[in-house]
Amino acid sequence: FPSHDTRAIERAKAEKKVDAAMHDTKGEWTWNDVSTIDYRQLPRADIWSFGFPCQDISIANNGRLGFKGGRSSLFFEVTKRLRQIKRWDSNRMPSILLIENVKNFLSINGGWDFLLAQAELDEIGYDAEWQLLNSKGFGVAQNRERVFIVGHYRERKYKPVFPISPTTNGVLKGVQADTSGKGLNSQQDRFYRIDGIM
């Protein structure tokens, strides 16, 4: 569920085209803006996977408004639909929620936003577990930490997912080049490969 942000909607449309070109997406259901969908239009699914824009959370953004920002608060557009579905027909509730965001989600606003997300999921009926994972520990040539939250609908049986152990030794060597002209400490000038060769 991308955001109602115009650029995000255009990006989502482009991503759909790429996904369709790479995979057989015939029969898959998608929607560009969670804030505009009627909950009764959502097809029944056992797993919902979603992220919400990180611009209000990321350390790369000076504002760092967290859930007070217009983008990251889209988390509550998803939980609003879950609440509506639960009142309408609780049998249609997804058994699992898979949620992803940047590492700073754990500490933005002193950790209160992360706590608020856990409370929100709890009120709807989900037991949540989470883990901070780094892509470099899973064979991806980048150093990218993300928090993953798995919500289990407590009215159904479930097995915990976490902890997940890295599949590689996670050793990445960083090589920097000042390609942006902003200096070697610029995030966009950091490049990683597992073997350290660029």
mmCIF file of C-alpha atoms in Angstrom:
data_model
loop_
_atom_site.group_PDB
_atom_site.id
_atom_site.type_symbol
_atom_site.label_atom_id
_atom_site.label_comp_id
_atom_site.label_asym_id
_atom_site.label_seq_id
_atom_site.Cartn_x
_atom_site.Cartn_y
_atom_site.Cartn_z
ATOM 1 C CA PHE A 1 0.000 0.000 0.000
ATOM 2 C CA PRO A 2 1.958 3.051 -1.130
ATOM 3 C CA SER A 3 1.041 6.508 0.070
ATOM 4 C CA HIS A 4 -1.314 9.132 -1.306
ATOM 5 C CA ASP A 5 1.784 11.159 -2.241
ATOM 6 C CA THR A 6 1.683 11.831 -6.017
ATOM 7 C CA ARG A 7 5.329 10.852 -6.537
ATOM 8 C CA ALA A 8 4.818 7.641 -4.586
ATOM 9 C CA ILE A 9 1.759 6.765 -6.671
ATOM 10 C CA GLU A 10 3.718 7.309 -9.907
ATOM 11 C CA ARG A 11 6.588 5.247 -8.505
ATOM 12 C CA ALA A 12 4.144 2.472 -7.555
ATOM 13 C CA LYS A 13 2.731 2.427 -11.082
ATOM 14 C CA ALA A 14 6.232 2.130 -12.519
ATOM 15 C CA GLU A 15 7.081 -0.620 -10.035
ATOM 16 C CA LYS A 16 3.957 -2.520 -11.084
ATOM 17 C CA LYS A 17 5.133 -2.427 -14.711
ATOM 18 C CA VAL A 18 8.574 -3.735 -13.737
ATOM 19 C CA ASP A 19 7.028 -6.446 -11.549
ATOM 20 C CA ALA A 20 4.694 -7.502 -14.372
ATOM 21 C CA ALA A 21 7.622 -7.650 -16.808
ATOM 22 C CA MET A 22 9.691 -9.833 -14.450
ATOM 23 C CA HIS A 23 6.988 -12.066 -12.948
ATOM 24 C CA ASP A 24 3.639 -13.564 -13.831
ATOM 25 C CA THR A 25 1.321 -11.091 -12.064
ATOM 26 C CA LYS A 26 -1.848 -12.096 -13.866
ATOM 27 C CA GLY A 27 -4.672 -12.240 -11.351
ATOM 28 C CA GLU A 28 -2.771 -10.359 -8.637
ATOM 29 C CA TRP A 29 -4.643 -7.583 -6.870
ATOM 30 C CA THR A 30 -3.013 -4.203 -6.221
ATOM 31 C CA TRP A 31 -4.092 -0.747 -5.143
ATOM 32 C CA ASN A 32 -2.127 2.510 -5.298
ATOM 33 C CA ASP A 33 -3.463 4.407 -2.281
ATOM 34 C CA VAL A 34 -4.601 2.746 0.933
ATOM 35 C CA SER A 35 -6.318 5.932 2.087
ATOM 36 C CA THR A 36 -8.808 5.776 -0.805
ATOM 37 C CA ILE A 37 -9.958 2.171 -0.681
ATOM 38 C CA ASP A 38 -13.186 1.001 0.880
ATOM 39 C CA TYR A 39 -12.378 -1.861 3.254
ATOM 40 C CA ARG A 40 -15.081 -4.012 1.613
ATOM 41 C CA GLN A 41 -13.114 -3.874 -1.654
ATOM 42 C CA LEU A 42 -10.073 -5.526 -0.101
ATOM 43 C CA PRO A 43 -9.862 -9.160 -1.187
ATOM 44 C CA ARG A 44 -9.588 -11.748 1.539
ATOM 45 C CA ALA A 45 -5.944 -12.621 2.183
ATOM 46 C CA ASP A 46 -4.176 -14.577 4.887
ATOM 47 C CA ILE A 47 -1.092 -12.335 4.840
ATOM 48 C CA TRP A 48 -0.861 -8.567 4.440
ATOM 49 C CA SER A 49 2.602 -7.229 3.720
ATOM 50 C CA PHE A 50 3.155 -3.499 3.845
ATOM 51 C CA GLY A 51 5.515 -0.711 4.642
ATOM 52 C CA PHE A 52 4.736 2.926 5.139
ATOM 53 C CA PRO A 53 6.772 5.898 3.970
ATOM 54 C CA CYS A 54 9.908 6.395 6.017
ATOM 55 C CA GLN A 55 10.557 10.055 5.166
ATOM 56 C CA ASP A 56 9.132 11.206 8.511
ATOM 57 C CA ILE A 57 11.197 8.585 10.370
ATOM 58 C CA SER A 58 14.508 8.254 8.550
ATOM 59 C CA ILE A 59 17.678 9.792 9.983
ATOM 60 C CA ALA A 60 18.254 11.162 6.461
ATOM 61 C CA ASN A 61 15.368 13.599 7.028
ATOM 62 C CA ASN A 62 15.972 16.566 9.304
ATOM 63 C CA GLY A 63 12.262 16.896 10.192
ATOM 64 C CA ARG A 64 11.845 13.438 11.710
ATOM 65 C CA LEU A 65 8.230 13.937 12.681
ATOM 66 C CA GLY A 66 7.481 10.238 13.041
ATOM 67 C CA PHE A 67 3.764 9.490 13.180
ATOM 68 C CA LYS A 68 3.061 13.225 13.398
ATOM 69 C CA GLY A 69 4.163 13.495 9.773
ATOM 70 C CA GLY A 70 1.723 13.122 6.906
ATOM 71 C CA ARG A 71 3.544 10.224 5.263
ATOM 72 C CA SER A 72 4.429 7.844 8.072
ATOM 73 C CA SER A 73 0.981 8.221 9.596
ATOM 74 C CA LEU A 74 -0.278 6.095 6.681
ATOM 75 C CA PHE A 75 0.402 3.169 9.030
ATOM 76 C CA PHE A 76 -2.910 4.130 10.633
ATOM 77 C CA GLU A 77 -4.723 4.032 7.281
ATOM 78 C CA VAL A 78 -3.896 0.322 7.166
ATOM 79 C CA THR A 79 -4.932 -0.290 10.779
ATOM 80 C CA LYS A 80 -8.143 1.662 10.146
ATOM 81 C CA ARG A 81 -9.043 -0.824 7.398
ATOM 82 C CA LEU A 82 -8.213 -3.709 9.722
ATOM 83 C CA ARG A 83 -10.530 -2.314 12.392
ATOM 84 C CA GLN A 84 -13.312 -1.903 9.820
ATOM 85 C CA ILE A 85 -12.854 -5.449 8.527
ATOM 86 C CA LYS A 86 -12.882 -6.838 12.068
ATOM 87 C CA ARG A 87 -16.233 -5.141 12.785
ATOM 88 C CA TRP A 88 -17.637 -6.182 9.405
ATOM 89 C CA ASP A 89 -16.493 -9.836 9.328
ATOM 90 C CA SER A 90 -13.708 -10.950 11.668
ATOM 91 C CA ASN A 91 -13.243 -14.131 9.623
ATOM 92 C CA ARG A 92 -11.744 -11.925 6.899
ATOM 93 C CA MET A 93 -8.928 -10.686 9.126
ATOM 94 C CA PRO A 94 -5.473 -11.587 7.805
ATOM 95 C CA SER A 95 -3.685 -14.112 10.001
ATOM 96 C CA ILE A 96 -0.314 -12.438 9.536
ATOM 97 C CA LEU A 97 0.872 -8.875 9.040
ATOM 98 C CA LEU A 98 4.399 -8.343 7.743
ATOM 99 C CA ILE A 99 5.484 -4.736 8.265
ATOM 100 C CA GLU A 100 8.824 -3.144 7.384
ATOM 101 C CA ASN A 101 10.475 0.214 8.000
ATOM 102 C CA VAL A 102 13.839 1.855 8.693
ATOM 103 C CA LYS A 103 15.903 1.177 11.822
ATOM 104 C CA ASN A 104 15.088 4.607 13.261
ATOM 105 C CA PHE A 105 11.455 3.533 13.670
ATOM 106 C CA LEU A 106 12.601 1.829 16.869
ATOM 107 C CA SER A 107 13.781 5.117 18.405
ATOM 108 C CA ILE A 108 11.952 8.006 16.701
ATOM 109 C CA ASN A 109 10.309 10.296 19.252
ATOM 110 C CA GLY A 110 12.072 8.489 22.077
ATOM 111 C CA GLY A 111 10.623 5.124 21.004
ATOM 112 C CA TRP A 112 7.046 6.266 21.618
ATOM 113 C CA ASP A 113 5.984 5.869 17.973
ATOM 114 C CA PHE A 114 7.178 2.252 17.930
ATOM 115 C CA LEU A 115 5.321 1.637 21.185
ATOM 116 C CA LEU A 116 2.216 3.268 19.685
ATOM 117 C CA ALA A 117 2.432 0.923 16.686
ATOM 118 C CA GLN A 118 2.631 -2.089 19.030
ATOM 119 C CA ALA A 119 -0.358 -0.829 21.047
ATOM 120 C CA GLU A 120 -2.345 -0.244 17.851
ATOM 121 C CA LEU A 121 -1.695 -3.792 16.649
ATOM 122 C CA ASP A 122 -2.550 -5.175 20.094
ATOM 123 C CA GLU A 123 -5.895 -3.341 20.180
ATOM 124 C CA ILE A 124 -6.845 -4.798 16.813
ATOM 125 C CA GLY A 125 -5.981 -8.313 18.007
ATOM 126 C CA TYR A 126 -2.413 -8.906 16.844
ATOM 127 C CA ASP A 127 0.483 -10.222 18.885
ATOM 128 C CA ALA A 128 3.608 -8.603 17.471
ATOM 129 C CA GLU A 129 7.201 -9.694 17.312
ATOM 130 C CA TRP A 130 10.016 -7.808 15.630
ATOM 131 C CA GLN A 131 13.653 -7.981 14.680
ATOM 132 C CA LEU A 132 16.199 -5.607 13.221
ATOM 133 C CA LEU A 133 17.747 -7.233 10.143
ATOM 134 C CA ASN A 134 20.553 -6.034 7.913
ATOM 135 C CA SER A 135 20.570 -6.957 4.222
ATOM 136 C CA LYS A 136 24.336 -7.542 4.320
ATOM 137 C CA GLY A 137 23.680 -10.657 6.415
ATOM 138 C CA PHE A 138 21.560 -12.191 3.665
ATOM 139 C CA GLY A 139 23.848 -12.067 0.649
ATOM 140 C CA VAL A 140 22.868 -8.586 -0.522
ATOM 141 C CA ALA A 141 25.689 -6.198 -1.314
ATOM 142 C CA GLN A 142 24.458 -3.319 0.791
ATOM 143 C CA ASN A 143 24.446 -2.293 4.431
ATOM 144 C CA ARG A 144 20.746 -1.669 5.007
ATOM 145 C CA GLU A 145 19.179 -2.111 8.434
ATOM 146 C CA ARG A 146 15.420 -2.494 8.613
ATOM 147 C CA VAL A 147 13.012 -3.388 11.378
ATOM 148 C CA PHE A 148 10.570 -6.139 10.459
ATOM 149 C CA ILE A 149 7.398 -6.596 12.484
ATOM 150 C CA VAL A 150 5.275 -9.721 12.246
ATOM 151 C CA GLY A 151 1.768 -9.430 13.642
ATOM 152 C CA HIS A 152 -0.040 -12.687 14.427
ATOM 153 C CA TYR A 153 -3.832 -12.567 14.698
ATOM 154 C CA ARG A 154 -4.196 -14.038 18.167
ATOM 155 C CA GLU A 155 -7.519 -15.770 17.486
ATOM 156 C CA ARG A 156 -5.627 -18.224 15.261
ATOM 157 C CA LYS A 157 -2.737 -20.557 16.039
ATOM 158 C CA TYR A 158 0.682 -19.352 15.046
ATOM 159 C CA LYS A 159 4.387 -20.061 15.421
ATOM 160 C CA PRO A 160 6.910 -17.313 16.135
ATOM 161 C CA VAL A 161 9.024 -16.216 13.169
ATOM 162 C CA PHE A 162 11.905 -14.495 14.937
ATOM 163 C CA PRO A 163 14.780 -14.693 15.569
ATOM 164 C CA ILE A 164 16.107 -15.096 12.047
ATOM 165 C CA SER A 165 19.843 -15.660 11.718
ATOM 166 C CA PRO A 166 21.884 -14.180 8.874
ATOM 167 C CA THR A 167 22.642 -16.570 6.027
ATOM 168 C CA THR A 168 26.120 -15.159 5.340
ATOM 169 C CA ASN A 169 28.913 -13.982 7.595
ATOM 170 C CA GLY A 170 27.640 -10.459 6.955
ATOM 171 C CA VAL A 171 31.059 -9.036 6.253
ATOM 172 C CA LEU A 172 30.913 -6.241 3.723
ATOM 173 C CA LYS A 173 33.829 -4.044 2.834
ATOM 174 C CA GLY A 174 32.923 -0.458 2.112
ATOM 175 C CA VAL A 175 34.509 1.466 -0.718
ATOM 176 C CA GLN A 176 33.863 5.177 -1.031
ATOM 177 C CA ALA A 177 34.207 7.529 -3.954
ATOM 178 C CA ASP A 178 33.218 11.186 -3.991
ATOM 179 C CA THR A 179 30.873 10.971 -6.993
ATOM 180 C CA SER A 180 28.359 13.500 -5.690
ATOM 181 C CA GLY A 181 30.806 16.247 -4.800
ATOM 182 C CA LYS A 182 29.399 16.308 -1.259
ATOM 183 C CA GLY A 183 32.400 14.683 0.369
ATOM 184 C CA LEU A 184 33.264 11.129 1.319
ATOM 185 C CA ASN A 185 30.808 11.052 4.220
ATOM 186 C CA SER A 186 27.814 11.429 1.917
ATOM 187 C CA GLN A 187 25.436 8.460 2.048
ATOM 188 C CA GLN A 188 25.137 8.350 -1.735
ATOM 189 C CA ASP A 189 28.908 7.861 -2.072
ATOM 190 C CA ARG A 190 28.955 4.599 -0.119
ATOM 191 C CA PHE A 191 29.182 1.429 -2.152
ATOM 192 C CA TYR A 192 29.304 -2.117 -0.855
ATOM 193 C CA ARG A 193 30.114 -5.538 -2.182
ATOM 194 C CA ILE A 194 30.492 -8.740 -0.234
ATOM 195 C CA ASP A 195 33.985 -9.298 -1.674
ATOM 196 C CA GLY A 196 34.906 -5.643 -1.241
ATOM 197 C CA ILE A 197 35.841 -5.212 -4.886
ATOM 198 C CA MET A 198 34.332 -2.282 -6.765
#
